[in-house]
Short mmCIF file of N, CA and C and ligand atoms in Angstrom, two decimals:
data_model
loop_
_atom_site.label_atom_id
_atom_site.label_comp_id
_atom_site.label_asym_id
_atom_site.label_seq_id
_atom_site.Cartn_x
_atom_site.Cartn_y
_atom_site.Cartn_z
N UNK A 121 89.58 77.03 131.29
CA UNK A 121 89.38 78.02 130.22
C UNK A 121 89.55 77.36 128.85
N UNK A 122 88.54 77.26 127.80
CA UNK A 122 88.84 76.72 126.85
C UNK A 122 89.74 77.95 125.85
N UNK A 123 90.38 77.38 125.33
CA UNK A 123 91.66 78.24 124.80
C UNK A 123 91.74 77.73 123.18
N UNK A 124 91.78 78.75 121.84
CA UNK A 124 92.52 78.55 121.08
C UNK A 124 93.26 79.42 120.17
N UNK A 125 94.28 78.48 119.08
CA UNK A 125 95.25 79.24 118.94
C UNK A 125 94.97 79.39 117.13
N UNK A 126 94.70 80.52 116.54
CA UNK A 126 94.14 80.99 115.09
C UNK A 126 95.55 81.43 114.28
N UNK A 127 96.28 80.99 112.96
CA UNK A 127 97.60 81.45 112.94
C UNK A 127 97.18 81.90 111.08
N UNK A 128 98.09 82.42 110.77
CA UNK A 128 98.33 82.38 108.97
C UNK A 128 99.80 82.13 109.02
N UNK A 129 100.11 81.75 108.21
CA UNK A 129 101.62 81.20 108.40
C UNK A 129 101.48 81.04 106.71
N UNK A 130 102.64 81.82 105.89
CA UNK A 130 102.62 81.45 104.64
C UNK A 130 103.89 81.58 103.84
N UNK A 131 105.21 82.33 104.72
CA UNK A 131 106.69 82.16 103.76
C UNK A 131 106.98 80.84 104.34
N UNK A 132 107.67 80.53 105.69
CA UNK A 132 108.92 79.33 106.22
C UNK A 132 107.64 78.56 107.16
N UNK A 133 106.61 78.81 107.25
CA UNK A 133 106.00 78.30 108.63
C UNK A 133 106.43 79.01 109.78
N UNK A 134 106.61 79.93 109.46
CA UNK A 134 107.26 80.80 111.70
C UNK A 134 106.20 81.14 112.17
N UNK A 135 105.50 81.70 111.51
CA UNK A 135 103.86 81.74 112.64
C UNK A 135 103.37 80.70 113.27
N UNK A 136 103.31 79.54 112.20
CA UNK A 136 102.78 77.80 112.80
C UNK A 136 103.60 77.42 113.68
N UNK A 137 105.34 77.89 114.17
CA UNK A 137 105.97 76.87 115.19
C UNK A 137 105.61 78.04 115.95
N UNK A 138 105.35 79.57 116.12
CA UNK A 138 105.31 80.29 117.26
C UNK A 138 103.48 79.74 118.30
N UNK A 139 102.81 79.82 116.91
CA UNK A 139 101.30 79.08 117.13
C UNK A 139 101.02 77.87 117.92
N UNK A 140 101.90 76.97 117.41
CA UNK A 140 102.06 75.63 118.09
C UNK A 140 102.75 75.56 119.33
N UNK A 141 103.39 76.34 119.52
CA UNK A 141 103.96 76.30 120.91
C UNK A 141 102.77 77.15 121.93
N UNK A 142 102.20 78.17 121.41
CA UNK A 142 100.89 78.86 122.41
C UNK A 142 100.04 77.40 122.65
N UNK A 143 99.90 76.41 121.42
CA UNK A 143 98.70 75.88 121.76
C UNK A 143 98.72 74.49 122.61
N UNK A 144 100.61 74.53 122.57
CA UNK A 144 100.61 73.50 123.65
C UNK A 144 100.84 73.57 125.50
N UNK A 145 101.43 75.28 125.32
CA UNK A 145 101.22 76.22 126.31
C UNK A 145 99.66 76.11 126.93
N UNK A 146 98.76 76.37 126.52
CA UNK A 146 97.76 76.62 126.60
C UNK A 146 96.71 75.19 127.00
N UNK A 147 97.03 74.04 126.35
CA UNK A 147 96.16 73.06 125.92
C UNK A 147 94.99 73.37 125.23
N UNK A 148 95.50 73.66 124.22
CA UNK A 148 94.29 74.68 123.57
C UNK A 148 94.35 74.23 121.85
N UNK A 149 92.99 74.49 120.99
CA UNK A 149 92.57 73.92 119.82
C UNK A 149 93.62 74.82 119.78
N UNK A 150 94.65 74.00 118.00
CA UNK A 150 95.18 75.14 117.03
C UNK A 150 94.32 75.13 115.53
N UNK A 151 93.84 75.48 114.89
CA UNK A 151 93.76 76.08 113.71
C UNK A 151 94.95 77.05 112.78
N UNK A 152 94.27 76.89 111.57
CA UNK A 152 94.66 77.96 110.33
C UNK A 152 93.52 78.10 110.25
N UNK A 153 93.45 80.13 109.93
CA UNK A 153 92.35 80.84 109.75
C UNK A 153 91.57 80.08 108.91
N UNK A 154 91.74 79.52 107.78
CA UNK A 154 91.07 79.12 106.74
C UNK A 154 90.30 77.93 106.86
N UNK A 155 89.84 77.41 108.41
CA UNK A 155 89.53 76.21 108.94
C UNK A 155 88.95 76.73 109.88
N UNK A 156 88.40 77.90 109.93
CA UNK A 156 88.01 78.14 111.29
C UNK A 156 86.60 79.14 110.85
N UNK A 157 85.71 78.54 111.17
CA UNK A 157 84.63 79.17 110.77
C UNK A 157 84.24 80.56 112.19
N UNK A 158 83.88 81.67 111.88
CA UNK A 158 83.94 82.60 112.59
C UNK A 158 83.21 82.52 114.11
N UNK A 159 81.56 81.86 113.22
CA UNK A 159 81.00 81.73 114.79
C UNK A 159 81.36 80.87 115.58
N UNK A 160 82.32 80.23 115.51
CA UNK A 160 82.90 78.97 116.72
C UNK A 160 83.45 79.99 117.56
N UNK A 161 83.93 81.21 117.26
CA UNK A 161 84.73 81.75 118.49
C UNK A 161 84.04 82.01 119.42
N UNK A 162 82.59 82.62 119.32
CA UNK A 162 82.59 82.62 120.75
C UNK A 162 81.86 81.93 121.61
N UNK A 163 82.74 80.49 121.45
CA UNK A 163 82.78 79.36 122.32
C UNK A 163 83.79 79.50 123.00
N UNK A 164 84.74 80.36 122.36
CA UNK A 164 86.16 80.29 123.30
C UNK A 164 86.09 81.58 124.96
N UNK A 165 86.90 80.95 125.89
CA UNK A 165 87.18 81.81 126.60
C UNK A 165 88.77 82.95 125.82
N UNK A 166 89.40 82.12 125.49
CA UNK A 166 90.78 83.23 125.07
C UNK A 166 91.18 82.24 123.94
N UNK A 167 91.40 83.51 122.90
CA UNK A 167 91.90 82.95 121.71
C UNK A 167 92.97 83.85 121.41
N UNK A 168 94.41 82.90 120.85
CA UNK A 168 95.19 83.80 120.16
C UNK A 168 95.08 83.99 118.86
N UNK A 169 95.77 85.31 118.21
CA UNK A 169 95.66 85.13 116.64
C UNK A 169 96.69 85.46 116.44
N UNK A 170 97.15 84.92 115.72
CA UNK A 170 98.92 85.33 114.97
C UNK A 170 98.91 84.97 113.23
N UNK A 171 100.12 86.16 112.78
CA UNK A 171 100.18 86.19 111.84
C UNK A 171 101.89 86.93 111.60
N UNK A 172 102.36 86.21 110.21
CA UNK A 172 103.45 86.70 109.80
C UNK A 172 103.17 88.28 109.49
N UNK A 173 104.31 89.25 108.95
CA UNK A 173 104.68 90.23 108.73
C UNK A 173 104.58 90.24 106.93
N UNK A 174 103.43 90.84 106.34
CA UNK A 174 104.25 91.09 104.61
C UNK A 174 103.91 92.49 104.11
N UNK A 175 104.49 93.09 103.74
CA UNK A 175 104.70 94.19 103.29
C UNK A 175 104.28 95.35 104.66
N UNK A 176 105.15 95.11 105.36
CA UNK A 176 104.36 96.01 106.55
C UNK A 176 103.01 95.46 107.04
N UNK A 177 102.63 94.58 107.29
CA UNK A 177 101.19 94.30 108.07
C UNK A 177 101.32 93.07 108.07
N UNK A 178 100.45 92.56 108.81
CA UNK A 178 99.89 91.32 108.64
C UNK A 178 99.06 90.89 107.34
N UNK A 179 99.27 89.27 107.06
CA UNK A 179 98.47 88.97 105.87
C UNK A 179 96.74 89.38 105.85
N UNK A 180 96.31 90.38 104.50
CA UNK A 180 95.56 90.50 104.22
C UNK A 180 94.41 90.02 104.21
N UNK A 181 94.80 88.38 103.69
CA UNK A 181 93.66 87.30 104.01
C UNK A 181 93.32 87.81 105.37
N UNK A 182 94.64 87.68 106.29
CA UNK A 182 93.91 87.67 107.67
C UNK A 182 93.01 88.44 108.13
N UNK A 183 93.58 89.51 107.73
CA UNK A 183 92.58 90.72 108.40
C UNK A 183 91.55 90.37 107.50
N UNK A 184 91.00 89.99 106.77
CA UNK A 184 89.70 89.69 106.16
C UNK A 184 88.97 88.83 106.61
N UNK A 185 89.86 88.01 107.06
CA UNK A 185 88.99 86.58 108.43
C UNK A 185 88.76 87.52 109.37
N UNK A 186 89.47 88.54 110.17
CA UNK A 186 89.02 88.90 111.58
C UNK A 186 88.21 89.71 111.26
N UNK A 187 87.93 90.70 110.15
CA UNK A 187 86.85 91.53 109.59
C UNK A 187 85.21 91.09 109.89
N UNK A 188 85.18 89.60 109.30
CA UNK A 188 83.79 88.97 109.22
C UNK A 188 84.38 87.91 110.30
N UNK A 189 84.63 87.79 111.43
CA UNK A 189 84.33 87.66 112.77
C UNK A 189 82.68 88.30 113.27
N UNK A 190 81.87 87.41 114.43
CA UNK A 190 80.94 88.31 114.62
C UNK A 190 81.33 89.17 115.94
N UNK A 191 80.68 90.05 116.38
CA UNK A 191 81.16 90.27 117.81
C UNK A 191 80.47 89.45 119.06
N UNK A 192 81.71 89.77 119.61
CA UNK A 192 81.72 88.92 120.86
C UNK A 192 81.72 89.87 122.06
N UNK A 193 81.51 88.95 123.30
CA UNK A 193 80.76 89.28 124.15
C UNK A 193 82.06 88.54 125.40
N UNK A 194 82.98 89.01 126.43
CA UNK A 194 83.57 87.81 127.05
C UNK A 194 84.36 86.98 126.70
N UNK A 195 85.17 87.40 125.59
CA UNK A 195 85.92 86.45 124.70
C UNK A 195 87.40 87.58 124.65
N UNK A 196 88.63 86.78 125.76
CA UNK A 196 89.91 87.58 125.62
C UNK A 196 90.64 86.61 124.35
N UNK A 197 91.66 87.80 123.74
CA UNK A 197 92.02 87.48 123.14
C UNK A 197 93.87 87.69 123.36
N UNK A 198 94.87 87.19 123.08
CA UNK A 198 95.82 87.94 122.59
C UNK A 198 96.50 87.58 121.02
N UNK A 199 97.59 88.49 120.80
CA UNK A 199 97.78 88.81 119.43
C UNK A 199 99.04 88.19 119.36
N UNK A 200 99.68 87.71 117.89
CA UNK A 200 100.97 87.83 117.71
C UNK A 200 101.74 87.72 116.47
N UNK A 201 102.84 88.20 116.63
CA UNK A 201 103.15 88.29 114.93
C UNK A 201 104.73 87.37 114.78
N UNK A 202 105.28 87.55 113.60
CA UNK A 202 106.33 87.17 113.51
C UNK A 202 107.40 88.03 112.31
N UNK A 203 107.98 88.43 112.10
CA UNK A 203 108.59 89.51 111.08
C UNK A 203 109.97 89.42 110.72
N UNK A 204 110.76 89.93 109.89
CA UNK A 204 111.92 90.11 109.91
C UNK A 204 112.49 91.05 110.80
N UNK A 205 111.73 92.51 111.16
CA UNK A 205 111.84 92.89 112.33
C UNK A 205 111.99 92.69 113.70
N UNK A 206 110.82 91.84 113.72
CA UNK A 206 110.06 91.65 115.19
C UNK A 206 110.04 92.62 115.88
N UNK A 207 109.21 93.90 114.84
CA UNK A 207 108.75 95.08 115.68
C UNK A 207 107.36 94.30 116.82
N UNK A 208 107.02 94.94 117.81
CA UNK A 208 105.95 94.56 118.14
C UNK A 208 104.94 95.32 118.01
N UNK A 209 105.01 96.84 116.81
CA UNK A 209 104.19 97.23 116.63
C UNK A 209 103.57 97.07 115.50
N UNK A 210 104.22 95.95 115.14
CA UNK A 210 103.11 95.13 114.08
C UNK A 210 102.05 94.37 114.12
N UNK A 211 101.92 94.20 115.71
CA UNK A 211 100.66 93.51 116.03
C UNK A 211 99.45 94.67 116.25
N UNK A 212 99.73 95.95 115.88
CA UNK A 212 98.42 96.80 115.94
C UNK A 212 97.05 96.73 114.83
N UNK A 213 97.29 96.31 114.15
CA UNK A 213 96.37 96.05 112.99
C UNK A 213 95.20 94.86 113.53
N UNK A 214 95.92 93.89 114.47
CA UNK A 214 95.37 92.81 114.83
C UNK A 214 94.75 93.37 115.96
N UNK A 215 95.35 94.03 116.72
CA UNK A 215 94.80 94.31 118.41
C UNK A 215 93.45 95.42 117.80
N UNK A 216 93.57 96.20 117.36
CA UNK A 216 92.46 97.06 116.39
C UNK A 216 91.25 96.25 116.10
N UNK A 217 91.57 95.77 114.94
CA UNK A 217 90.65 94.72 114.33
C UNK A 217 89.55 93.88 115.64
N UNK A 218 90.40 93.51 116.48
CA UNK A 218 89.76 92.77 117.33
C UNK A 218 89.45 93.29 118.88
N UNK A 219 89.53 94.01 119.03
CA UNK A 219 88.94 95.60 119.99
C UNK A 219 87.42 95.99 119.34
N UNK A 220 87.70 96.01 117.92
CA UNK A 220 86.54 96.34 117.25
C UNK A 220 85.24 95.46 117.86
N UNK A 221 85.66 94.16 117.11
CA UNK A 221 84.77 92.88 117.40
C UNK A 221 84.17 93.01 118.49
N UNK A 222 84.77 93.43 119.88
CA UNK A 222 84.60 93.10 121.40
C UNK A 222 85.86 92.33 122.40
N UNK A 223 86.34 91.52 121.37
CA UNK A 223 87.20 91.00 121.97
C UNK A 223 87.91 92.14 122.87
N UNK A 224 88.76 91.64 124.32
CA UNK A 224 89.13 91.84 125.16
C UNK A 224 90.65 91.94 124.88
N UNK A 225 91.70 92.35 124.36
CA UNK A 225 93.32 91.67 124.36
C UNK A 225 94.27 91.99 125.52
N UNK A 226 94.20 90.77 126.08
CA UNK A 226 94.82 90.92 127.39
C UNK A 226 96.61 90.73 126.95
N UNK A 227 96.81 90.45 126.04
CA UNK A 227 98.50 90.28 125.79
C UNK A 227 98.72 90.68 124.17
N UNK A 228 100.08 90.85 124.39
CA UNK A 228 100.57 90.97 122.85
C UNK A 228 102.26 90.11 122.56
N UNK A 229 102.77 89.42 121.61
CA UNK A 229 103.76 89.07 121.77
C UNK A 229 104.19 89.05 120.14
N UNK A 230 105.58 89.09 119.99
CA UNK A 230 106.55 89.51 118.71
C UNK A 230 107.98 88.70 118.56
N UNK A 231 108.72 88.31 117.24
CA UNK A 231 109.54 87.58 117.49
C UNK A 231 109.57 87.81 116.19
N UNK A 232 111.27 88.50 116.26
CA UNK A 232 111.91 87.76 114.84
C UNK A 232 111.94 86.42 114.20
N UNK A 233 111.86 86.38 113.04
CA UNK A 233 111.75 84.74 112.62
C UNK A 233 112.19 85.29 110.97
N UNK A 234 113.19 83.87 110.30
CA UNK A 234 113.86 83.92 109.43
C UNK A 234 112.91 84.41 108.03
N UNK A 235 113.49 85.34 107.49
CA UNK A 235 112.99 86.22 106.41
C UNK A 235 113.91 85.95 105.41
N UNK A 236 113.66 85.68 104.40
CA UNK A 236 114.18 85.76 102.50
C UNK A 236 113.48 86.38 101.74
N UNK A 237 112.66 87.50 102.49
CA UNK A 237 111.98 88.35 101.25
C UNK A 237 113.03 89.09 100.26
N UNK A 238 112.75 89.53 98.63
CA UNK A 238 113.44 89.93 97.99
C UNK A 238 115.08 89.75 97.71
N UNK A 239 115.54 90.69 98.11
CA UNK A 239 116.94 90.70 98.41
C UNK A 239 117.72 89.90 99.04
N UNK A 240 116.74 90.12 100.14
CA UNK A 240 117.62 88.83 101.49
C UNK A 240 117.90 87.56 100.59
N UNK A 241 117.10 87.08 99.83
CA UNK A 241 117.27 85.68 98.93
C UNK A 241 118.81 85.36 98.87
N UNK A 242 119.15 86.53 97.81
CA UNK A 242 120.62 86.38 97.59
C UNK A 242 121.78 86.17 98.33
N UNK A 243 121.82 86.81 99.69
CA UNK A 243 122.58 86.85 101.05
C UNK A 243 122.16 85.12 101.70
N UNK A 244 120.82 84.86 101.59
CA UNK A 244 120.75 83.42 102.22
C UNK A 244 119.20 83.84 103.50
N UNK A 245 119.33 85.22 103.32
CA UNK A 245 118.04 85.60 104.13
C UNK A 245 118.88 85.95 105.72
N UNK A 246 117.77 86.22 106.28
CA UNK A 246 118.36 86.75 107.62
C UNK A 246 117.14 86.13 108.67
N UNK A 247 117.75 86.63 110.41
CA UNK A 247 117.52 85.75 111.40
C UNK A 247 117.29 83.76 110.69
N UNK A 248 118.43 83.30 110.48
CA UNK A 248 118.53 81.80 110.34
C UNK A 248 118.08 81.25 111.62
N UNK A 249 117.50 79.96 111.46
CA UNK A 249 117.06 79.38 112.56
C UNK A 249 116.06 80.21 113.38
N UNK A 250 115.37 81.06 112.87
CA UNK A 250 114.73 81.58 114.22
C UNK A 250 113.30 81.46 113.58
N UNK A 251 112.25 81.41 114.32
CA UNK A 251 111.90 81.03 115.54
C UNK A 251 113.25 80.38 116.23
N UNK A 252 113.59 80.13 117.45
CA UNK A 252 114.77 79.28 118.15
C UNK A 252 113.64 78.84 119.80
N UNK A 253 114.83 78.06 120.11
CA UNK A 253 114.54 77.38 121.88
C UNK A 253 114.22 79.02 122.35
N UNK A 254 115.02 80.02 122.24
CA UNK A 254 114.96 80.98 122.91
C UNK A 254 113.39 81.42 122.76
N UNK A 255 113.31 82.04 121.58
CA UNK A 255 111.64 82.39 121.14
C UNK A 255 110.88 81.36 121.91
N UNK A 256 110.82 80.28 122.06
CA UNK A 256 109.38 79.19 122.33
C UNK A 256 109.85 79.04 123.84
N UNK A 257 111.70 79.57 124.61
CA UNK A 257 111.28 79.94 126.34
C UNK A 257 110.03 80.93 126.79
N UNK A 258 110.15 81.81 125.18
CA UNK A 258 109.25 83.14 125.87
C UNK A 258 108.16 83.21 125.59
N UNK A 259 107.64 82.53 124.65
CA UNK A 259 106.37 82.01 124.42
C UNK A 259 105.45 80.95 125.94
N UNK A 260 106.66 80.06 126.13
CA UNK A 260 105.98 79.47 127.40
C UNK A 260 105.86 80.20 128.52
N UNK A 261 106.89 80.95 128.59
CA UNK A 261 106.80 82.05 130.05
C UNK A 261 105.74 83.45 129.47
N UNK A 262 105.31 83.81 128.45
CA UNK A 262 104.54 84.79 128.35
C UNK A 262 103.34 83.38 128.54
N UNK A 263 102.53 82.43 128.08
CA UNK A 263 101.54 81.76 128.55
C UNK A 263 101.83 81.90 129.90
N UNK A 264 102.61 81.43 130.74
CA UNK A 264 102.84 81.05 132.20
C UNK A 264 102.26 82.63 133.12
N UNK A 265 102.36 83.33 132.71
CA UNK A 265 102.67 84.56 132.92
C UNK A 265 100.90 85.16 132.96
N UNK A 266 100.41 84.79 131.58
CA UNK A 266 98.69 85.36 131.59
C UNK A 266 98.16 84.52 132.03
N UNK A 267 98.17 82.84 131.90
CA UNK A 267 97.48 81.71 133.12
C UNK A 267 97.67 82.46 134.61
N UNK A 268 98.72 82.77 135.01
CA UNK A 268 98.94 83.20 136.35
C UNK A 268 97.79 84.45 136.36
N UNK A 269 97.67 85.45 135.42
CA UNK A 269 96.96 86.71 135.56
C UNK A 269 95.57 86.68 135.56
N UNK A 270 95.13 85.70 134.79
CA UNK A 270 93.40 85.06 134.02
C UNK A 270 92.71 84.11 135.23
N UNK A 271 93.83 83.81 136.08
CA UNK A 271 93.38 82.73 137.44
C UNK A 271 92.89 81.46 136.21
N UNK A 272 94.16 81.21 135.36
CA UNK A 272 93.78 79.24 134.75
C UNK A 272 93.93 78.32 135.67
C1 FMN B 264 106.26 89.17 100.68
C2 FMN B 264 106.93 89.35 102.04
C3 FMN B 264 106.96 90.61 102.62
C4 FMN B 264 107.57 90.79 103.88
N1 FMN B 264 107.54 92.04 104.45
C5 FMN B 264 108.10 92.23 105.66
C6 FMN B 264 108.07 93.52 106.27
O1 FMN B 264 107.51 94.48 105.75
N2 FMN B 264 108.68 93.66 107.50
C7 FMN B 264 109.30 92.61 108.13
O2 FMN B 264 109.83 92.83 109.22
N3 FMN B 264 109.32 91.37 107.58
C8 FMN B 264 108.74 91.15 106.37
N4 FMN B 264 108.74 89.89 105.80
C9 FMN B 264 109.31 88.75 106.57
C10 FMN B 264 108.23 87.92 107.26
O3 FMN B 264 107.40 88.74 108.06
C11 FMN B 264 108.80 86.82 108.17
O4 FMN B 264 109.62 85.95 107.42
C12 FMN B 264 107.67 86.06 108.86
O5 FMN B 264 108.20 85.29 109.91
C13 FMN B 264 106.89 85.19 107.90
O6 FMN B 264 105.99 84.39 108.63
P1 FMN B 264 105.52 82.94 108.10
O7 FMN B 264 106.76 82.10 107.87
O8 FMN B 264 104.67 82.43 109.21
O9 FMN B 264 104.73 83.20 106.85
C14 FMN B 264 108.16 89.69 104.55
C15 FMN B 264 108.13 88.41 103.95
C16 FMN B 264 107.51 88.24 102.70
C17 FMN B 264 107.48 86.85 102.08
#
């Protein structure tokens, strides 16, 4: 299955180490949206897309890359975010967006990761260190988990 992994990553990098770990999970191209021209996707069998958390959603840019996506035909996808939360219903904007397209989303995955927006600055920010070993066990066992389901 050719596999890749699409990220925006723009406060600490936590999208790029959650990204980089799918794409070594996977053996699969990584990109930043901004390098990834739309019609290459559907060359892919499964692509992830991830994106940090800002102001409640995912980055804007992003959803403007998955907007002018063309549709696809046979092309699974899954989603993922990263937040000060790590609600996982912040990946709905993305699973939407790309339902639209055609894409297929066979998974979704979420993870706190260290935030200094506003306020937090002053305190030193919150979840330190995270992404962690823990986050990138569950990153490999959620890959391990849809390879097992997709027959990779
Ligand atoms: C401008 C801004 C707004 C943010 N808004 C939220 C938010 O609404 N909810 C939340 O849980 N985290 C929020 N965060 C925290 C980020 O989602 C979190 O740090 C994320 O991991 C950033 O990903 P990145 O390092 O890949 O850019 C915000 C961060 C910034 C810089």
């Amino acid at each position: 299955m050719k596999t890749a992994v699409i990220y925006y990553s723009s406060h600490h990098g936590n999208t790029l180490k959650i990204a980089e770990k799918f794409s070594e999970s996977f053996e699969g191209n990584l990109f930043e949206y901004k390098d990834v021209d739309g019609y290459n996707t559907v060359e892919y069998d499964l692509i992830g897309f991830g994106s940090g958390i800002y102001h409640g959603k995912p980055a804007n840019e992003f959803l403007e890359f998955l907007d002018e996506l063309p549709d696809v035909k046979n092309v699974k996808a899954f989603v993922f975010t990263t937040s000060g939360r790590g609600s996982e219903k912040y990946n709905i904007p993305l699973k939407e967006k790309l339902e639209e397209k055609g894409f297929e989303v066979v998974g979704e995955f979420s993870c706190k990761a260290f935030d200094t927006w506003g306020p937090l600055k002053i305190i030193g920010g919150k979840n330190k260190g995270k992404p962690d070993e823990n986050d990138f066990r569950r990153v490999k066992e959620f890959a391990n988990e849809l390879k097992e389901r997709l027959n990779f």
